[in-house]
XYZ file of C-alpha atoms in Angstrom:
655
model
C 13.901 2.767 -33.092
C 11.430 3.429 -30.261
C 8.611 3.064 -32.769
C 8.855 -0.741 -32.484
C 7.790 -1.036 -28.793
C 5.040 1.557 -29.303
C 3.613 -0.343 -32.277
C 3.910 -3.753 -30.572
C 2.361 -2.442 -27.348
C -0.612 -1.125 -29.306
C -0.905 -4.425 -31.189
C -1.096 -6.289 -27.858
C -3.837 -3.999 -26.544
C -5.870 -4.158 -29.760
C -5.519 -7.950 -29.808
C -6.880 -8.067 -26.239
C -9.795 -5.803 -27.207
C -10.514 -7.966 -30.265
C -10.617 -11.115 -28.108
C -12.844 -9.413 -25.532
C -15.263 -8.428 -28.295
C -15.270 -12.022 -29.621
C -16.031 -13.397 -26.154
C -19.162 -11.260 -25.799
C -20.629 -12.950 -28.901
C -20.805 -16.356 -27.163
C -24.044 -17.398 -25.386
C -24.193 -16.924 -21.610
C -26.429 -19.917 -20.861
C -29.650 -20.101 -18.867
C -31.165 -17.400 -16.709
C -29.866 -19.170 -13.590
C -26.320 -19.232 -15.000
C -26.490 -15.532 -15.868
C -27.796 -14.722 -12.391
C -24.882 -16.525 -10.700
C -22.332 -14.960 -13.060
C -23.802 -11.512 -12.395
C -23.503 -12.044 -8.632
C -19.817 -12.946 -9.048
C -19.245 -9.859 -11.235
C -20.904 -7.549 -8.729
C -18.935 -9.005 -5.820
C -15.627 -8.691 -7.687
C -16.353 -5.098 -8.748
C -17.382 -4.138 -5.229
C -14.209 -5.594 -3.764
C -11.834 -3.930 -6.237
C -13.703 -0.626 -5.869
C -13.165 -0.633 -2.111
C -9.586 -1.835 -2.432
C -8.674 0.907 -4.907
C -10.271 3.544 -2.662
C -8.006 2.395 0.182
C -4.948 2.340 -2.064
C -5.780 5.855 -3.319
C -5.227 7.355 0.145
C -1.844 5.648 0.457
C -0.954 6.701 -3.099
C -1.793 10.364 -2.424
C 0.608 10.421 0.534
C 3.384 8.777 -1.501
C 2.795 11.113 -4.466
C 3.306 14.112 -2.171
C 6.412 12.580 -0.555
C 7.938 11.774 -3.960
C 7.059 15.201 -5.300
C 8.753 17.112 -2.492
C 11.773 14.788 -2.244
C 12.505 13.687 -5.831
C 10.453 16.044 -7.983
C 7.018 16.027 -9.577
C 8.134 13.954 -12.562
C 8.656 11.115 -10.084
C 5.179 11.727 -8.665
C 3.717 11.533 -12.170
C 5.665 8.357 -12.904
C 4.387 6.772 -9.694
C 0.808 7.708 -10.594
C 1.061 6.321 -14.142
C 2.578 3.046 -12.914
C -0.096 2.625 -10.251
C -3.009 3.445 -12.572
C -1.736 1.202 -15.399
C -1.199 -1.722 -13.018
C -4.632 -1.290 -11.437
C -6.286 -0.977 -14.853
C -4.608 -4.140 -16.173
C -5.835 -6.109 -13.161
C -9.342 -4.633 -13.332
C -9.794 -5.388 -17.029
C -8.562 -8.949 -16.537
C -10.972 -9.505 -13.681
C -13.949 -8.045 -15.572
C -13.327 -10.203 -18.650
C -12.846 -13.316 -16.501
C -16.190 -12.779 -14.759
C -17.897 -12.235 -18.115
C -16.350 -15.408 -19.577
C -17.174 -17.895 -16.806
C -20.831 -18.626 -17.638
C -20.000 -18.659 -21.341
C -17.398 -21.391 -20.718
C -19.955 -23.430 -18.750
C -22.350 -23.102 -21.698
C -19.587 -23.953 -24.211
C -18.836 -27.118 -22.191
C -22.147 -28.511 -23.459
C -20.442 -28.836 -26.865
C -17.352 -30.572 -25.479
C -13.863 -30.055 -24.117
C -12.323 -28.279 -27.113
C -14.835 -25.365 -27.361
C -14.664 -24.813 -23.591
C -10.854 -24.744 -23.623
C -10.787 -22.372 -26.594
C -13.143 -19.884 -24.939
C -11.526 -19.999 -21.490
C -8.075 -19.470 -23.011
C -9.404 -16.491 -24.995
C -10.613 -14.997 -21.718
C -7.192 -15.501 -20.142
C -5.480 -14.032 -23.202
C -7.337 -10.743 -22.776
C -5.669 -10.340 -19.385
C -2.265 -11.481 -20.631
C -1.993 -9.156 -23.599
C -3.515 -6.213 -21.766
C -0.790 -6.644 -19.129
C 2.101 -6.802 -21.565
C 0.732 -4.096 -23.871
C 0.104 -1.592 -21.087
C 3.438 -2.452 -19.485
C 5.506 -1.859 -22.600
C 3.615 1.282 -23.616
C 3.778 2.909 -20.186
C 7.557 2.433 -19.979
C 8.466 3.575 -23.490
C 6.076 6.545 -23.644
C 7.090 7.854 -20.225
C 10.776 7.565 -21.125
C 10.290 9.338 -24.469
C 8.365 12.106 -22.707
C 10.915 12.874 -19.974
C 14.167 10.938 -20.702
C 14.539 10.577 -16.930
C 15.391 7.099 -15.613
C 14.941 8.065 -11.941
C 11.390 9.178 -12.690
C 10.968 5.910 -14.607
C 11.972 4.003 -11.457
C 9.106 5.791 -9.703
C 6.778 4.395 -12.362
C 7.988 0.937 -11.366
C 7.384 1.816 -7.717
C 3.766 2.724 -8.487
C 3.237 -0.579 -10.280
C 4.912 -2.451 -7.414
C 2.736 -0.880 -4.748
C -0.452 -1.845 -6.594
C 0.954 -5.329 -7.057
C 1.589 -5.769 -3.329
C -1.914 -4.580 -2.458
C -3.500 -6.726 -5.188
C -1.595 -9.826 -4.141
C -2.226 -9.268 -0.436
C -5.834 -8.070 -0.514
C -6.938 -10.419 -3.277
C -5.040 -13.342 -1.767
C -6.495 -12.799 1.721
C -9.972 -12.454 0.199
C -9.857 -15.560 -1.961
C -8.337 -17.874 0.623
C -10.429 -16.662 3.558
C -13.582 -17.253 1.506
C -12.276 -20.611 0.261
C -11.385 -21.778 3.770
C -14.765 -20.709 5.129
C -16.604 -22.467 2.315
C -14.560 -25.677 2.630
C -14.519 -26.028 6.427
C -18.230 -25.441 6.907
C -19.516 -26.885 3.631
C -17.346 -29.881 2.800
C -16.011 -30.826 6.245
C -18.842 -29.973 8.649
C -21.946 -30.330 6.479
C -20.648 -32.886 3.975
C -22.025 -31.014 0.966
C -20.167 -30.778 -2.384
C -17.829 -27.974 -3.338
C -19.689 -25.059 -4.985
C -22.997 -26.240 -3.513
C -25.521 -23.346 -3.723
C -26.600 -24.038 -0.104
C -23.201 -22.862 1.138
C -23.385 -19.178 2.247
C -19.695 -18.621 1.353
C -19.835 -20.107 -2.146
C -20.275 -16.834 -4.083
C -17.551 -15.149 -2.025
C -15.300 -18.096 -2.930
C -16.082 -17.651 -6.634
C -15.422 -13.900 -6.385
C -12.091 -14.655 -4.710
C -10.891 -16.715 -7.657
C -11.113 -13.576 -9.787
C -9.776 -10.895 -7.441
C -6.916 -13.135 -6.295
C -5.865 -15.136 -9.335
C -6.897 -12.789 -12.171
C -6.473 -9.260 -10.803
C -3.684 -10.334 -8.431
C -1.591 -12.243 -10.958
C -2.128 -9.550 -13.599
C -0.877 -6.806 -11.268
C 1.999 -9.023 -10.082
C 3.379 -9.836 -13.526
C 2.627 -6.344 -14.868
C 4.838 -4.993 -12.099
C 7.573 -7.602 -12.647
C 7.559 -6.914 -16.388
C 7.748 -3.124 -15.948
C 10.359 -3.243 -13.191
C 12.583 -5.668 -15.129
C 12.417 -3.500 -18.252
C 13.228 -0.350 -16.266
C 16.059 -1.991 -14.300
C 17.575 -3.396 -17.502
C 17.399 0.021 -19.188
C 18.978 1.680 -16.152
C 21.735 -0.918 -15.953
C 22.438 -0.598 -19.684
C 22.786 3.177 -19.301
C 25.046 2.924 -16.236
C 27.340 0.231 -17.671
C 27.352 1.446 -21.293
C 26.981 5.256 -21.161
C 26.457 7.012 -24.502
C 25.345 3.735 -26.116
C 21.558 4.086 -26.534
C 21.187 0.644 -28.133
C 21.735 -0.958 -24.697
C 18.950 1.184 -23.256
C 16.609 0.202 -26.096
C 17.439 -3.528 -26.187
C 15.146 -4.632 -23.299
C 12.221 -2.864 -24.991
C 13.094 -4.536 -28.295
C 13.097 -7.968 -26.641
C 9.669 -7.250 -25.166
C 8.376 -6.093 -28.553
C 9.488 -9.222 -30.417
C 7.931 -11.526 -27.826
C 4.558 -9.778 -28.020
C 4.322 -10.696 -31.694
C 5.509 -14.280 -31.158
C 3.133 -14.747 -28.193
C 0.161 -13.653 -30.293
C 1.162 -16.245 -32.893
C 1.531 -18.821 -30.101
C -2.090 -18.381 -28.966
C -3.318 -19.836 -32.265
C -1.524 -23.116 -31.483
C -3.471 -23.702 -28.249
C -5.756 -26.402 -29.603
C -6.491 -29.924 -28.394
C -5.036 -32.475 -30.771
C -5.658 -36.185 -31.094
C -4.203 -36.824 -27.629
C -6.982 -34.698 -26.054
C -4.400 -33.388 -23.576
C -5.364 -29.961 -22.238
C -2.011 -29.201 -20.674
C -0.121 -30.199 -23.827
C -2.294 -27.799 -25.834
C -1.431 -24.925 -23.474
C 2.272 -25.749 -23.368
C 2.361 -26.074 -27.152
C 1.328 -22.425 -27.456
C 4.035 -21.392 -25.001
C 6.692 -23.459 -26.775
C 5.868 -21.961 -30.174
C 6.014 -18.452 -28.665
C 9.412 -19.073 -27.056
C 10.993 -20.718 -30.117
C 9.816 -17.918 -32.399
C 11.089 -15.369 -29.847
C 14.510 -17.023 -29.785
C 14.636 -16.761 -33.581
C 13.303 -13.190 -33.575
C 15.826 -11.909 -31.029
C 18.758 -12.644 -33.346
C 18.040 -10.021 -36.058
C 17.328 -7.485 -33.286
C 20.810 -8.000 -31.836
C 22.314 -7.883 -35.313
C 20.488 -4.652 -36.171
C 21.692 -3.000 -32.948
C 25.230 -4.346 -33.526
C 25.337 -5.987 -30.094
C 27.623 -8.894 -29.202
C 26.375 -12.394 -30.012
C 27.266 -13.476 -26.469
C 24.548 -11.161 -25.132
C 22.102 -12.794 -27.535
C 22.898 -16.157 -25.978
C 22.494 -14.593 -22.519
C 18.915 -13.682 -23.470
C 18.285 -17.296 -24.511
C 19.265 -18.380 -20.999
C 16.138 -16.582 -19.755
C 13.946 -18.621 -22.113
C 15.606 -21.832 -20.903
C 14.948 -20.888 -17.266
C 11.278 -20.386 -18.165
C 10.976 -23.894 -19.581
C 12.959 -25.334 -16.687
C 10.665 -23.733 -14.115
C 7.589 -25.030 -15.928
C 8.939 -28.599 -15.987
C 10.140 -28.581 -12.361
C 7.006 -26.988 -10.906
C 4.803 -29.323 -12.950
C 6.666 -32.300 -11.444
C 6.050 -31.143 -7.870
C 2.426 -30.071 -8.306
C 0.837 -32.320 -10.956
C -1.271 -35.345 -9.994
C 0.743 -37.456 -12.435
C 3.930 -37.494 -10.362
C 5.156 -38.892 -7.052
C 5.216 -35.756 -4.820
C 1.424 -35.272 -5.026
C 0.743 -39.015 -4.831
C 2.945 -39.249 -1.739
C 0.889 -36.580 0.027
C -2.324 -38.350 -1.006
C -1.034 -41.659 0.350
C 0.023 -40.061 3.637
C -3.562 -38.836 4.068
C -4.637 -42.443 4.698
C -2.977 -42.301 8.123
C -4.450 -38.989 9.197
C -4.433 -35.211 9.159
C -1.033 -34.893 10.850
C 0.797 -37.111 8.371
C -0.770 -35.218 5.471
C 0.540 -31.928 6.910
C 3.997 -33.358 7.630
C 4.379 -34.804 4.126
C 3.054 -31.619 2.503
C 5.573 -29.495 4.394
C 8.352 -31.874 3.378
C 7.356 -31.724 -0.300
C 7.250 -27.909 -0.157
C 10.754 -27.755 1.325
C 12.125 -30.258 -1.176
C 10.532 -28.353 -4.073
C 13.055 -25.531 -3.582
C 16.086 -27.627 -4.583
C 15.767 -27.865 -8.371
C 14.439 -24.315 -8.943
C 17.291 -22.793 -6.937
C 19.854 -24.884 -8.816
C 18.243 -23.851 -12.115
C 18.227 -20.159 -11.185
C 21.831 -20.415 -10.003
C 22.866 -22.047 -13.276
C 20.995 -19.341 -15.173
C 22.769 -16.593 -13.225
C 26.140 -18.218 -13.832
C 25.519 -18.781 -17.554
C 24.117 -15.335 -18.310
C 26.842 -13.616 -16.246
C 29.551 -15.625 -18.012
C 28.086 -14.588 -21.360
C 27.425 -10.914 -20.635
C 28.245 -9.892 -17.072
C 25.565 -8.207 -14.960
C 23.887 -6.884 -18.110
C 23.668 -10.482 -19.352
C 21.638 -11.363 -16.239
C 19.380 -8.387 -16.977
C 18.776 -9.600 -20.545
C 18.037 -13.131 -19.309
C 15.456 -11.696 -16.893
C 13.909 -9.531 -19.625
C 13.734 -12.432 -22.086
C 12.056 -14.493 -19.395
C 9.502 -11.753 -18.683
C 8.951 -11.047 -22.373
C 6.660 -14.101 -22.547
C 4.307 -12.636 -19.932
C 1.472 -12.223 -22.468
C 0.915 -15.913 -23.111
C 1.954 -17.011 -19.610
C -0.662 -14.800 -17.927
C -3.164 -16.197 -20.458
C -2.291 -19.727 -19.314
C -2.655 -18.667 -15.687
C -5.899 -16.670 -16.005
C -7.512 -19.552 -17.864
C -7.529 -21.382 -14.487
C -9.901 -19.185 -12.430
C -12.231 -18.864 -15.430
C -12.660 -22.641 -15.613
C -12.935 -22.851 -11.812
C -15.811 -20.347 -11.921
C -17.376 -22.214 -14.845
C -17.417 -25.418 -12.800
C -18.989 -23.594 -9.866
C -21.685 -22.119 -12.090
C -22.398 -25.554 -13.586
C -22.801 -26.983 -10.057
C -24.972 -24.156 -8.721
C -27.131 -24.004 -11.862
C -27.785 -27.752 -11.701
C -26.309 -28.592 -15.120
C -25.846 -32.221 -16.130
C -22.911 -34.214 -14.657
C -21.156 -34.554 -18.031
C -20.828 -30.740 -18.236
C -19.348 -30.628 -14.723
C -16.991 -33.417 -15.784
C -15.753 -31.245 -18.665
C -15.274 -28.173 -16.475
C -13.571 -30.298 -13.789
C -11.079 -31.584 -16.379
C -10.287 -27.995 -17.353
C -10.118 -26.891 -13.713
C -7.757 -29.721 -12.728
C -5.284 -28.573 -15.382
C -5.903 -24.980 -14.289
C -4.676 -25.824 -10.778
C -1.413 -27.115 -12.229
C -0.953 -24.178 -14.627
C -1.625 -21.680 -11.815
C 1.067 -23.379 -9.734
C 3.492 -23.467 -12.665
C 2.984 -19.794 -13.525
C 3.501 -18.882 -9.873
C 6.825 -20.749 -9.995
C 7.705 -18.801 -13.128
C 6.677 -15.534 -11.445
C 8.887 -16.270 -8.441
C 11.938 -17.155 -10.541
C 11.504 -14.056 -12.698
C 11.004 -11.925 -9.573
C 14.267 -13.276 -8.172
C 16.171 -12.371 -11.334
C 14.446 -8.979 -11.519
C 15.382 -8.228 -7.905
C 18.972 -9.229 -8.651
C 19.027 -6.791 -11.590
C 17.593 -4.063 -9.341
C 20.269 -4.771 -6.730
C 22.963 -4.545 -9.401
C 21.513 -1.183 -10.462
C 21.590 -0.067 -6.809
C 25.289 -0.966 -6.502
C 26.117 0.626 -9.868
C 24.279 3.806 -8.860
C 26.385 4.003 -5.680
C 29.567 3.735 -7.753
C 28.325 6.376 -10.184
C 27.764 8.766 -7.286
C 31.434 8.519 -6.368
C 31.345 6.063 -3.480
C 32.855 2.584 -3.618
C 31.393 -0.004 -1.277
C 32.732 -3.516 -0.944
C 30.025 -5.776 0.417
C 32.289 -7.846 2.685
C 30.998 -10.176 5.380
C 33.404 -8.773 7.975
C 31.460 -5.495 7.922
C 28.937 -5.591 10.828
C 26.539 -3.229 9.016
C 26.319 -5.610 6.064
C 25.756 -8.570 8.388
C 22.989 -6.703 10.209
C 21.414 -5.862 6.848
C 21.595 -9.502 5.742
C 19.856 -10.653 8.911
C 17.116 -8.017 8.693
C 16.598 -8.745 4.985
C 16.461 -12.488 5.638
C 13.921 -11.890 8.381
C 11.505 -9.824 6.286
C 9.990 -12.614 4.100
C 9.287 -14.663 7.243
C 7.707 -11.780 9.169
C 5.778 -10.661 6.078
C 4.473 -14.208 5.466
C 3.554 -14.584 9.136
C 1.427 -11.436 9.023
C -0.261 -12.572 5.809
C -0.990 -16.107 7.063
C -2.394 -14.704 10.306
C -4.646 -12.392 8.292
C -6.038 -15.281 6.259
C -6.701 -17.211 9.461
C -8.509 -14.279 11.075
C -10.663 -13.429 8.069
C -11.327 -17.102 7.322
C -12.512 -17.537 10.924
C -15.042 -14.749 10.432
C -16.390 -16.453 7.296
C -16.663 -19.778 9.146
C -18.593 -18.116 11.976
C -21.001 -16.438 9.553
C -21.565 -19.604 7.496
C -22.271 -21.610 10.659
C -24.687 -18.917 11.847
C -26.644 -19.064 8.614
C -26.894 -22.861 8.621
C -28.138 -22.670 12.212
C -30.570 -19.761 11.887
C -31.945 -20.015 8.320
C -34.551 -22.783 8.407
C -34.515 -25.090 5.403
C -31.041 -24.028 4.243
C -29.402 -27.439 4.490
C -32.501 -29.038 2.897
C -32.221 -26.647 -0.069
C -35.617 -25.001 0.462
C -34.174 -21.673 1.642
C -31.607 -19.333 0.088
C -28.447 -18.296 1.971
C -27.384 -14.662 2.406
C -24.410 -14.638 0.017
C -23.982 -10.855 0.267
C -23.254 -11.031 4.001
C -20.227 -13.309 3.506
C -18.989 -11.166 0.607
C -19.258 -8.012 2.736
C -17.428 -9.572 5.701
C -14.502 -10.870 3.674
C -14.231 -7.647 1.621
C -13.966 -5.330 4.623
C -11.662 -7.601 6.600
C -9.233 -8.412 3.761
C -8.765 -4.723 2.862
C -8.073 -3.888 6.520
C -5.570 -6.730 6.877
C -3.461 -5.793 3.834
C -2.287 -2.456 5.296
C 0.248 -3.588 7.931
C 2.306 -5.979 5.742
C 2.555 -3.287 3.054
C 3.720 -0.645 5.520
C 6.362 -3.067 6.794
C 8.113 -3.399 3.442
C 7.929 0.348 2.706
C 9.163 1.591 6.079
C 11.911 -0.932 6.952
C 14.287 -0.251 4.001
C 13.937 3.512 4.557
C 14.807 3.161 8.257
C 17.733 0.824 7.572
C 19.066 3.074 4.797
C 18.955 6.295 6.799
C 20.042 4.839 10.153
C 22.685 2.278 9.094
C 23.620 3.510 5.617
C 23.961 1.997 2.130
C 26.059 -0.964 3.331
C 23.296 -2.253 5.592
C 20.650 -1.493 2.974
C 22.589 -3.517 0.391
C 22.800 -6.409 2.842
C 19.051 -6.147 3.460
C 18.349 -6.418 -0.268
C 20.496 -9.531 -0.693
C 19.064 -11.177 2.423
C 15.486 -10.597 1.306
C 16.167 -12.026 -2.170
C 17.746 -15.204 -0.794
C 15.191 -16.124 1.858
C 12.338 -14.697 -0.233
C 13.012 -17.129 -3.058
C 13.118 -20.136 -0.730
C 9.987 -19.176 1.212
C 8.000 -18.301 -1.921
C 8.879 -21.488 -3.822
C 8.245 -23.799 -0.856
C 4.886 -22.155 -0.158
C 3.546 -22.055 -3.710
C 4.698 -25.527 -4.764
C 3.822 -27.126 -1.426
C 0.383 -25.519 -1.362
C -0.382 -26.600 -4.933
C 0.752 -30.154 -4.145
C -1.641 -30.250 -1.170
C -4.479 -29.030 -3.411
C -3.887 -31.613 -6.117
C -3.418 -34.402 -3.555
C -6.982 -33.701 -2.445
C -8.172 -33.760 -6.049
C -6.265 -37.005 -6.680
C -8.182 -38.642 -3.824
C -11.480 -37.182 -5.089
C -10.899 -39.019 -8.372
C -11.425 -42.292 -6.495
C -7.945 -43.018 -5.178
C -7.325 -44.046 -1.546
C -11.046 -44.256 -0.797
C -12.309 -41.298 -2.796
C -14.652 -38.540 -1.642
C -15.956 -38.800 1.906
C -13.226 -41.196 3.018
C -10.948 -40.650 6.010
C -8.092 -39.901 3.610
C -10.228 -37.291 1.865
C -10.978 -35.516 5.160
C -7.253 -35.359 5.934
C -6.540 -34.088 2.402
C -9.115 -31.315 2.803
C -7.258 -30.184 5.933
C -3.972 -30.159 4.015
C -5.561 -28.231 1.166
C -6.960 -25.698 3.643
C -3.473 -25.103 5.062
C -1.960 -25.009 1.577
C -4.447 -22.471 0.209
C -2.951 -19.364 1.897
C 0.505 -20.819 1.226
C 0.083 -20.982 -2.541
C -2.355 -18.157 -3.217
C -1.588 -15.488 -0.629
C 1.715 -15.490 1.267
C 3.923 -17.194 -1.337
C 2.949 -15.089 -4.375
C 2.961 -11.839 -2.356
C 6.689 -12.275 -1.686
C 7.337 -11.602 -5.419
C 6.408 -7.908 -5.333
C 7.708 -7.614 -1.768
C 11.362 -8.194 -2.676
C 11.109 -5.856 -5.671
C 9.513 -3.044 -3.638
C 12.452 -3.243 -1.214
C 14.909 -2.902 -4.107
C 13.004 -0.075 -5.805
C 12.821 1.940 -2.593
C 16.580 1.433 -2.184
C 17.149 2.830 -5.684
C 14.942 5.839 -4.976
C 16.672 6.794 -1.714
C 20.275 5.935 -2.658
C 21.232 9.556 -3.369
C 19.995 10.626 0.089
C 21.915 8.037 2.130
C 25.378 8.265 0.556
């Protein structure tokens, strides 16, 4: 029965390769467009090359530690997980940078061709992620039949995800802040203006943060959820291999339905971009719900567990609807922030913070209802199936997300290459929807990360029981309380370090951009060319340096707590980090996206339009919201899973 995930994983990878080949057949535009696109490609490659070199040194140390402590199968698993995650992110980034100028050229023919091409580019990333994820898990398990070594594979994927989210997020937002503060605020020039020294670094950041970062993030969540579900199925239902296989079967079915769903992403008579994207997702999910049923029947598994898996699909749709409400320009939260900008920078910040806090209410209630429903239907394993069903749609969801930075780059290329305003209008329409879809997919990623972490925690507890020790996690135990407090603290301390890093690196970009405007004669007049490479080099070096400390924090703390205070405190730490991590991540990502779209709402001519006092205040809010939504918030996803994976790896040493 393991042939199914192998075949479906290969289908996903071949589909991604087919799409990549199709993309290369489209025209790249003028010489100027190709030159700009090439500069973005080179900057993105240079950044990832340096980042992976840094990660390699950390990985070598961890490979040796795992080898001597848990065995060399675990070292191999870690290496495979890390390489597969890095490769998925790299391929996604490369295809995105090759698609951007082609989308700008396709925009000359209208909205529909540009949407079709940009979504194809995003789909390459999506299906490469899900194909590599499924194949790496099933092939490694068939090779060794060792679930502990398989957990190490998840650890390797998680480590890459943390680095990708942190490094890429710091890069993209530091460059964005530098470009916005000096270009739009100080010099009053448009976004993506070629006179801005930080503009190419900003375009590079869209790819290394949103494409490579999101790909690594959801690759890791997908792999970890599959592994945790397999482990939980083995622990709860020993000698019943169908429960070990079921998560892989769910992933296999959804690959096929997601491929079918991509063919439904077409603009209809309504000319609604977002409806076209959501139509593809809806078709994928409905077909998956239908396809799961014969799988459960074939494996002779209870119908109640089938319904538990459907809960995961419902949570996915719920998160899309809720996050869309809080981040789309159509609804009151964004309009409220825009209106508050009329009275100044401070009121914009206050309202944005309030919207971010309020945006946690409905997602938490939805996740809680999902936990209750899936547990009622199938116990802890029911929660695991709900999480796996939710993650099974990663292929098309990453496609919807990666479409965003491609269209953002296309708009920048159109601006810098001096294309006609109607082309920029087309790319802006695509980019505006891309901002919403990026926010929505981040909300989905956070919810799925929360469920995945809960499944990992359940596996941690079950593993303790299987090793002959019974622990009751009672609140009158001081060790558990200490663990809860330390775990609750970690997302705040982690986010603080990340936000500080963005501020520091962004300050360096601002200083360099100001220097160039001051020292390069004719730059503001457009008669001289800025030194783009200098800004790229500054933000590359600084962002890689800044990602080390937050990563060390989440690796070292659970080990110290586990060995010093024992499994009770470590269990408390895991629960505390999941609870506060969900709240912090949702408030940051939704609040930051609402700030961004409030600025865009004003730029459309509302409340005075571009250049108005309200617009200046909205730019400030967007600048604060950028590291919220694209760096600190998303990085909490892999953070809480790394904590849980490390706990699983060391559990046998601390009992």
